[in-house]
Amino acid sequence: MILIWDVTSAADAKAYYAACLACGVEPDRLGYYGEGQEAAGVYGGELARMLGLVGKTVDRETFERLCDNRHPFEDTPLTPRTNAFRRVCKDLTFSGPKSFAILEAFAGDAERRRLRQAFDESAAETVSLDIEPDMQSRVRKGGADFDRLTGNSLTAGFNHATDRPVDDQTPPDMHWHKHLLLWNATYDPVEQRIKAGQVGDIVRDKGYYRAAFYSRLAGKLAALGYGIDRLGGNAWEVAGIPASMIAKFSKRTAQIEAEAERRGVTDAASKARLGAMTRAGKQKDWTMAELRSAWADQLSDGERDALAAVYRRDGQEQPAVSAREAVSFAIDHVSEQRSVAPERAFKAAALLHGLGSLTPEQIAAEMVNPVHGLIVGELSGRRMATTERLQAEEDAIVRFATRGKGTAEPVGVSPALERGRLNDGQWRAVTGLLESQNRVNVVIGPAGAGKTDMLKTYAHGMAMAGQTLAFLATSSDAVAVLHKDKFTDATTMARFLLDTRLQESLRGGTVVCDESSMLGHKDACRFFALAESLNLTVTLIGDPRQHGSVPRGALLTLMSGHAGVKPFRLSEIMRQTHEGYRAAVSSLAEGRTLDGFDGVDRLGWIKEIGDDGERHGRLAGDYVAATQAGESCLVVSPTHAEAQAITQEIRGQLRQAGLLGEPEHRFSRLVAVPASEAERGQASTYRQGKLVLQFHQNAKGGFVKGERLAVADASAVPLAEAEKFSLYREEAIGLAVGDRLRFTGSVKTLDGKHTLKNGAIRSITAIRGERITLDNGWTISGKEAGHFRHGFVDTSFGSQGKTVAKVLLGMSAASAGAMSQEQFYVSASRGKRSLTLYTDDKAAIRSAIQKSSLKPVALDLRQAKATPSPMERMAAFHAGLTERLKRLAYYASLMRRATHSAMPGLDASRQVAERQERAGGYGR
């Protein structure tokens, strides 16, 4: 693992690492920071070499001078500017799996040195080969505003032997790890001076660095004879270390998990932040001898035997993974959700898939193998990759749209068709669609621009002309909205793609696809192929500034940017009745995100409250008040973790108000596991906890649609049928009368007469045993249903398409990673009358919503040319050098031949050698 933290205070840095610097002075002390026998921190990096520090032990004087942004040996600043808010350094924390820490802790002295050397070399190689070459400096001189690659850094590395303790008496668990301080300094070779570093790209690419570090560490352990147990994703362990030992010596992790469960935190980044918030206070000092004795006392006889077998290298090796297999897996895995992805995303997935078998260099070499069809280019200064197959998929979509231009018979506008209350944009869209001669048409417009009224008038015009018209949508939620708007025959795109009777019934007609920005390219390609064979005309409705598809694709971008489809535009927003609110949403819809945010702020609708409990309490109070007043209200949060914390507060206040019953009944629900089809096809995926498969199609082996399979043994999973099932884990949920349920999948009622679709929301009116009665009179089985959650809070994805009187946003800085322009626009635009945003850090939210989650398309790389990577430049240099040496050898042979022809006494053996050289010489 590699975690990255900011160290923003020189005083904090000096205090926090003081114990590290004392290691060599107080050899009997261990504490959290390290082992007395170990050397104190060591400086590294190319900038350290320039400063005369490289390889030197970190001493207090130089360390504190660097903390104060001073040159280590001269009375001058290190970088030009020092201010109170200056970042001192980044703390990059390298750690292996718990099983490695166990292996290191119980090893003999010689083996421990080998294990630590493998760890240190893996970290050092990752820094020198991957991280340091990415170091940049900011260029602002002369009005410039860009980042320049410098490729040099200054680091100070400290090895630590234990986890933080869970209390002041229990011995801390073993946890060999390295804190590597990356100083906020780099040498700019153009300006020829040391400047502040720019590490945004380094933070962005930490997932790749982690994979590279893991691959190097696992490879070195394999070379020492240890088996590598690949568990799928980022997880792995040293083979043979019992799971009971890993759990036993993970007390700190268990403490964080317990706190995370209490707070409703589920994502890894937020759990890491919890770790920093739940540190133990003053602790007992332990020597390594005392710790090893305490650790050994915790082992069972069986665990001791298993550990001894690991040290003997008793047959723990997993089958090797070839570079070709790893890259093929990575392409399938990454491209499920992205048509174009960072090149390093493919590399990281391949490295993790082949842990213990492959190095970063082997993966880089394999990725250029033509068999994979990978295409690499540069977009916005970043190396991105796609495949020939994904470009062909988009070519097929574009081809249908471009070939269909001018080939459709226009329906025409009946003189009897009344405009009614439509504004100019709505009317132009209606008449444009009826008069279009194109097979593919696009209508785009912001949230609340009157799409429904436009579609109703269009449908009336089509009916007047006797035309077949059908409405599809990309989600059950969107279909529910269409049904509410009286498009009662609307259905999902998924059903249309599978239902041959429905397809045939629409032959020669027109299909309108709503929320088409969420239609992935895989399904879009199938949809357009059906449209071709059924002679359909297609109209895509959507908003490219709202959320895009979860599967790979950016369909509306593809239509406008590569198919040249000119959209009909709805521009006038009519949803918001408050003038200032409407103006703010208009700014968001036009991509002026900060203007929109500031507009909301000027209305006084952003509430900055630092305390989580108080903030959630205020939001929950607003929700309960709206509910009691009969006002429609929607609560939206960026992450499920924050939504869960807000839900707990809402339920508590509802219970106090007498709107939520007692007692609480415990049920089990199914939570989707985010595993790609490529991952679902790997046995290793099913070794981490209890999982449940549910088939959404009939599959080989006698599995039928809707059937569930609890995984007790990975060998029982039909891996070849991964496309036909989804993966879930079970989670406890408390329900009471008055709770709102949001259904996350199709659930049949107990009598079998009705089905609750994904996205449906119902309230609970009675709970009797396993029977849950809903507010529409339907009854479901709490034991068997599974696909539901509390329905008080939505994510922005779930809120898209909804309209309410009042919207409440819970957006803490902890959820900033899930925020974007699109997320904020969708969330903020749901309300008619008002919006209130609750946050703990207004500035952090303002910064987070500036990034876009809009996906590029594969065809964007058709013309893009990539700048060679450092590894590719090195390979090209060696290739060029080899070529030059061959040329020199060739010219030398010519000189020898000329000399030999002038020397008749040349012996026969040298003449034979010359003939052989000419036969295989350069240029032949």
mmCIF file of C-alpha atoms in Angstrom, residues 647-794:
data_model
loop_
_atom_site.group_PDB
_atom_site.id
_atom_site.type_symbol
_atom_site.label_atom_id
_atom_site.label_comp_id
_atom_site.label_asym_id
_atom_site.label_seq_id
_atom_site.Cartn_x
_atom_site.Cartn_y
_atom_site.Cartn_z
ATOM 1 C CA THR A 647 -29.509 8.520 7.204
ATOM 2 C CA GLN A 648 -28.736 7.493 10.780
ATOM 3 C CA GLU A 649 -29.364 11.068 11.977
ATOM 4 C CA ILE A 650 -32.590 11.389 9.953
ATOM 5 C CA ARG A 651 -33.930 8.128 11.355
ATOM 6 C CA GLY A 652 -33.053 9.214 14.877
ATOM 7 C CA GLN A 653 -34.961 12.477 14.520
ATOM 8 C CA LEU A 654 -37.899 10.758 12.831
ATOM 9 C CA ARG A 655 -38.078 8.394 15.791
ATOM 10 C CA GLN A 656 -38.033 11.315 18.236
ATOM 11 C CA ALA A 657 -40.864 12.934 16.242
ATOM 12 C CA GLY A 658 -42.907 9.746 16.427
ATOM 13 C CA LEU A 659 -42.636 9.153 12.681
ATOM 14 C CA LEU A 660 -40.456 6.032 12.949
ATOM 15 C CA GLY A 661 -41.654 3.085 14.967
ATOM 16 C CA GLU A 662 -40.168 0.784 17.556
ATOM 17 C CA PRO A 663 -38.773 -1.819 17.729
ATOM 18 C CA GLU A 664 -36.033 -2.061 15.097
ATOM 19 C CA HIS A 665 -36.105 -5.311 13.118
ATOM 20 C CA ARG A 666 -32.845 -6.763 11.773
ATOM 21 C CA PHE A 667 -32.694 -8.033 8.199
ATOM 22 C CA SER A 668 -30.008 -8.846 5.686
ATOM 23 C CA ARG A 669 -29.592 -6.913 2.448
ATOM 24 C CA LEU A 670 -27.443 -7.462 -0.618
ATOM 25 C CA VAL A 671 -24.775 -4.863 -1.401
ATOM 26 C CA ALA A 672 -23.338 -4.858 -4.914
ATOM 27 C CA VAL A 673 -19.635 -5.732 -5.071
ATOM 28 C CA PRO A 674 -17.914 -3.554 -7.707
ATOM 29 C CA ALA A 675 -16.216 -6.388 -9.581
ATOM 30 C CA SER A 676 -15.740 -6.208 -13.334
ATOM 31 C CA GLU A 677 -16.660 -9.115 -15.563
ATOM 32 C CA ALA A 678 -12.950 -9.902 -15.858
ATOM 33 C CA GLU A 679 -12.687 -10.062 -12.055
ATOM 34 C CA ARG A 680 -15.857 -12.157 -11.737
ATOM 35 C CA GLY A 681 -14.188 -14.646 -14.078
ATOM 36 C CA GLN A 682 -11.252 -15.166 -11.666
ATOM 37 C CA ALA A 683 -11.401 -17.712 -8.835
ATOM 38 C CA SER A 684 -9.334 -15.402 -6.606
ATOM 39 C CA THR A 685 -12.231 -12.925 -6.452
ATOM 40 C CA TYR A 686 -14.291 -15.363 -4.371
ATOM 41 C CA ARG A 687 -11.771 -15.913 -1.586
ATOM 42 C CA GLN A 688 -12.420 -12.652 0.281
ATOM 43 C CA GLY A 689 -15.439 -13.028 2.545
ATOM 44 C CA LYS A 690 -18.898 -14.457 1.970
ATOM 45 C CA LEU A 691 -20.318 -13.494 -1.411
ATOM 46 C CA VAL A 692 -23.598 -14.111 -3.216
ATOM 47 C CA LEU A 693 -24.074 -14.514 -6.956
ATOM 48 C CA GLN A 694 -27.360 -13.622 -8.619
ATOM 49 C CA PHE A 695 -27.979 -14.551 -12.232
ATOM 50 C CA HIS A 696 -29.589 -11.941 -14.480
ATOM 51 C CA GLN A 697 -29.627 -14.392 -17.411
ATOM 52 C CA ASN A 698 -29.971 -18.149 -17.706
ATOM 53 C CA ALA A 699 -26.512 -19.717 -17.640
ATOM 54 C CA LYS A 700 -24.837 -23.040 -18.303
ATOM 55 C CA GLY A 701 -24.900 -25.456 -15.408
ATOM 56 C CA GLY A 702 -28.650 -25.212 -14.948
ATOM 57 C CA PHE A 703 -28.649 -21.720 -13.451
ATOM 58 C CA VAL A 704 -31.784 -19.704 -14.200
ATOM 59 C CA LYS A 705 -32.450 -15.988 -14.225
ATOM 60 C CA GLY A 706 -32.986 -14.663 -10.690
ATOM 61 C CA GLU A 707 -31.311 -17.640 -8.980
ATOM 62 C CA ARG A 708 -28.873 -16.882 -6.167
ATOM 63 C CA LEU A 709 -25.761 -18.835 -5.231
ATOM 64 C CA ALA A 710 -24.016 -18.337 -1.894
ATOM 65 C CA VAL A 711 -20.313 -18.891 -2.494
ATOM 66 C CA ALA A 712 -18.832 -21.359 -0.033
ATOM 67 C CA ASP A 713 -16.195 -22.671 -2.421
ATOM 68 C CA ALA A 714 -14.674 -20.769 -5.347
ATOM 69 C CA SER A 715 -14.539 -23.974 -7.368
ATOM 70 C CA ALA A 716 -18.364 -24.024 -7.444
ATOM 71 C CA VAL A 717 -18.582 -20.660 -9.225
ATOM 72 C CA PRO A 718 -19.278 -20.928 -12.993
ATOM 73 C CA LEU A 719 -16.426 -18.557 -13.920
ATOM 74 C CA ALA A 720 -17.050 -18.881 -17.649
ATOM 75 C CA GLU A 721 -20.562 -17.450 -17.127
ATOM 76 C CA ALA A 722 -19.374 -14.250 -15.410
ATOM 77 C CA GLU A 723 -21.228 -12.108 -17.954
ATOM 78 C CA LYS A 724 -24.534 -13.537 -16.726
ATOM 79 C CA PHE A 725 -24.400 -12.904 -12.998
ATOM 80 C CA SER A 726 -23.775 -10.049 -10.576
ATOM 81 C CA LEU A 727 -21.880 -10.222 -7.314
ATOM 82 C CA TYR A 728 -23.068 -9.147 -3.860
ATOM 83 C CA ARG A 729 -22.125 -9.330 -0.192
ATOM 84 C CA GLU A 730 -24.580 -9.504 2.684
ATOM 85 C CA GLU A 731 -24.943 -6.629 5.133
ATOM 86 C CA ALA A 732 -27.191 -6.200 8.162
ATOM 87 C CA ILE A 733 -29.833 -3.470 8.086
ATOM 88 C CA GLY A 734 -32.272 -2.286 10.739
ATOM 89 C CA LEU A 735 -35.835 -1.490 9.633
ATOM 90 C CA ALA A 736 -38.862 -0.103 11.422
ATOM 91 C CA VAL A 737 -42.397 0.994 10.605
ATOM 92 C CA GLY A 738 -42.139 4.381 8.911
ATOM 93 C CA ASP A 739 -38.824 3.620 7.188
ATOM 94 C CA ARG A 740 -38.433 4.460 3.519
ATOM 95 C CA LEU A 741 -37.010 1.671 1.366
ATOM 96 C CA ARG A 742 -35.240 2.234 -1.922
ATOM 97 C CA PHE A 743 -35.134 -0.947 -3.979
ATOM 98 C CA THR A 744 -31.768 -1.676 -5.592
ATOM 99 C CA GLY A 745 -32.934 -4.538 -7.779
ATOM 100 C CA SER A 746 -36.114 -6.315 -8.819
ATOM 101 C CA VAL A 747 -38.047 -7.752 -5.860
ATOM 102 C CA LYS A 748 -41.220 -9.807 -6.209
ATOM 103 C CA THR A 749 -44.057 -9.569 -3.713
ATOM 104 C CA LEU A 750 -44.881 -12.611 -1.606
ATOM 105 C CA ASP A 751 -47.986 -13.362 -3.661
ATOM 106 C CA GLY A 752 -45.946 -13.223 -6.868
ATOM 107 C CA LYS A 753 -48.350 -10.746 -8.472
ATOM 108 C CA HIS A 754 -46.160 -7.647 -8.412
ATOM 109 C CA THR A 755 -42.534 -6.639 -8.915
ATOM 110 C CA LEU A 756 -40.779 -3.690 -7.313
ATOM 111 C CA LYS A 757 -38.215 -2.427 -9.819
ATOM 112 C CA ASN A 758 -34.753 -1.044 -9.196
ATOM 113 C CA GLY A 759 -35.123 2.562 -7.987
ATOM 114 C CA ALA A 760 -38.647 2.211 -6.589
ATOM 115 C CA ILE A 761 -39.194 3.904 -3.212
ATOM 116 C CA ARG A 762 -41.866 2.779 -0.735
ATOM 117 C CA SER A 763 -42.540 3.282 2.954
ATOM 118 C CA ILE A 764 -43.023 0.490 5.498
ATOM 119 C CA THR A 765 -46.437 0.331 7.195
ATOM 120 C CA ALA A 766 -46.068 -2.966 9.081
ATOM 121 C CA ILE A 767 -43.464 -5.603 9.978
ATOM 122 C CA ARG A 768 -44.639 -9.018 11.184
ATOM 123 C CA GLY A 769 -41.814 -11.514 11.467
ATOM 124 C CA GLU A 770 -40.207 -11.753 8.035
ATOM 125 C CA ARG A 771 -43.166 -10.054 6.315
ATOM 126 C CA ILE A 772 -42.757 -6.365 5.405
ATOM 127 C CA THR A 773 -45.901 -4.516 4.291
ATOM 128 C CA LEU A 774 -45.458 -1.424 2.124
ATOM 129 C CA ASP A 775 -47.551 1.729 1.821
ATOM 130 C CA ASN A 776 -49.215 0.485 -1.385
ATOM 131 C CA GLY A 777 -50.452 -2.677 0.365
ATOM 132 C CA TRP A 778 -47.873 -5.014 -1.171
ATOM 133 C CA THR A 779 -45.962 -7.421 1.067
ATOM 134 C CA ILE A 780 -42.408 -8.654 0.575
ATOM 135 C CA SER A 781 -40.223 -11.126 2.416
ATOM 136 C CA GLY A 782 -37.557 -9.364 4.467
ATOM 137 C CA LYS A 783 -35.588 -12.593 4.472
ATOM 138 C CA GLU A 784 -35.586 -13.181 0.727
ATOM 139 C CA ALA A 785 -35.844 -9.715 -0.861
ATOM 140 C CA GLY A 786 -32.293 -8.502 -0.248
ATOM 141 C CA HIS A 787 -32.256 -5.744 -2.856
ATOM 142 C CA PHE A 788 -33.123 -2.702 -0.765
ATOM 143 C CA ARG A 789 -31.593 -0.003 1.421
ATOM 144 C CA HIS A 790 -32.802 2.957 3.427
ATOM 145 C CA GLY A 791 -34.301 5.459 1.009
ATOM 146 C CA PHE A 792 -33.900 8.770 2.819
ATOM 147 C CA VAL A 793 -30.705 9.869 1.039
ATOM 148 C CA ASP A 794 -29.697 9.532 -2.612
#
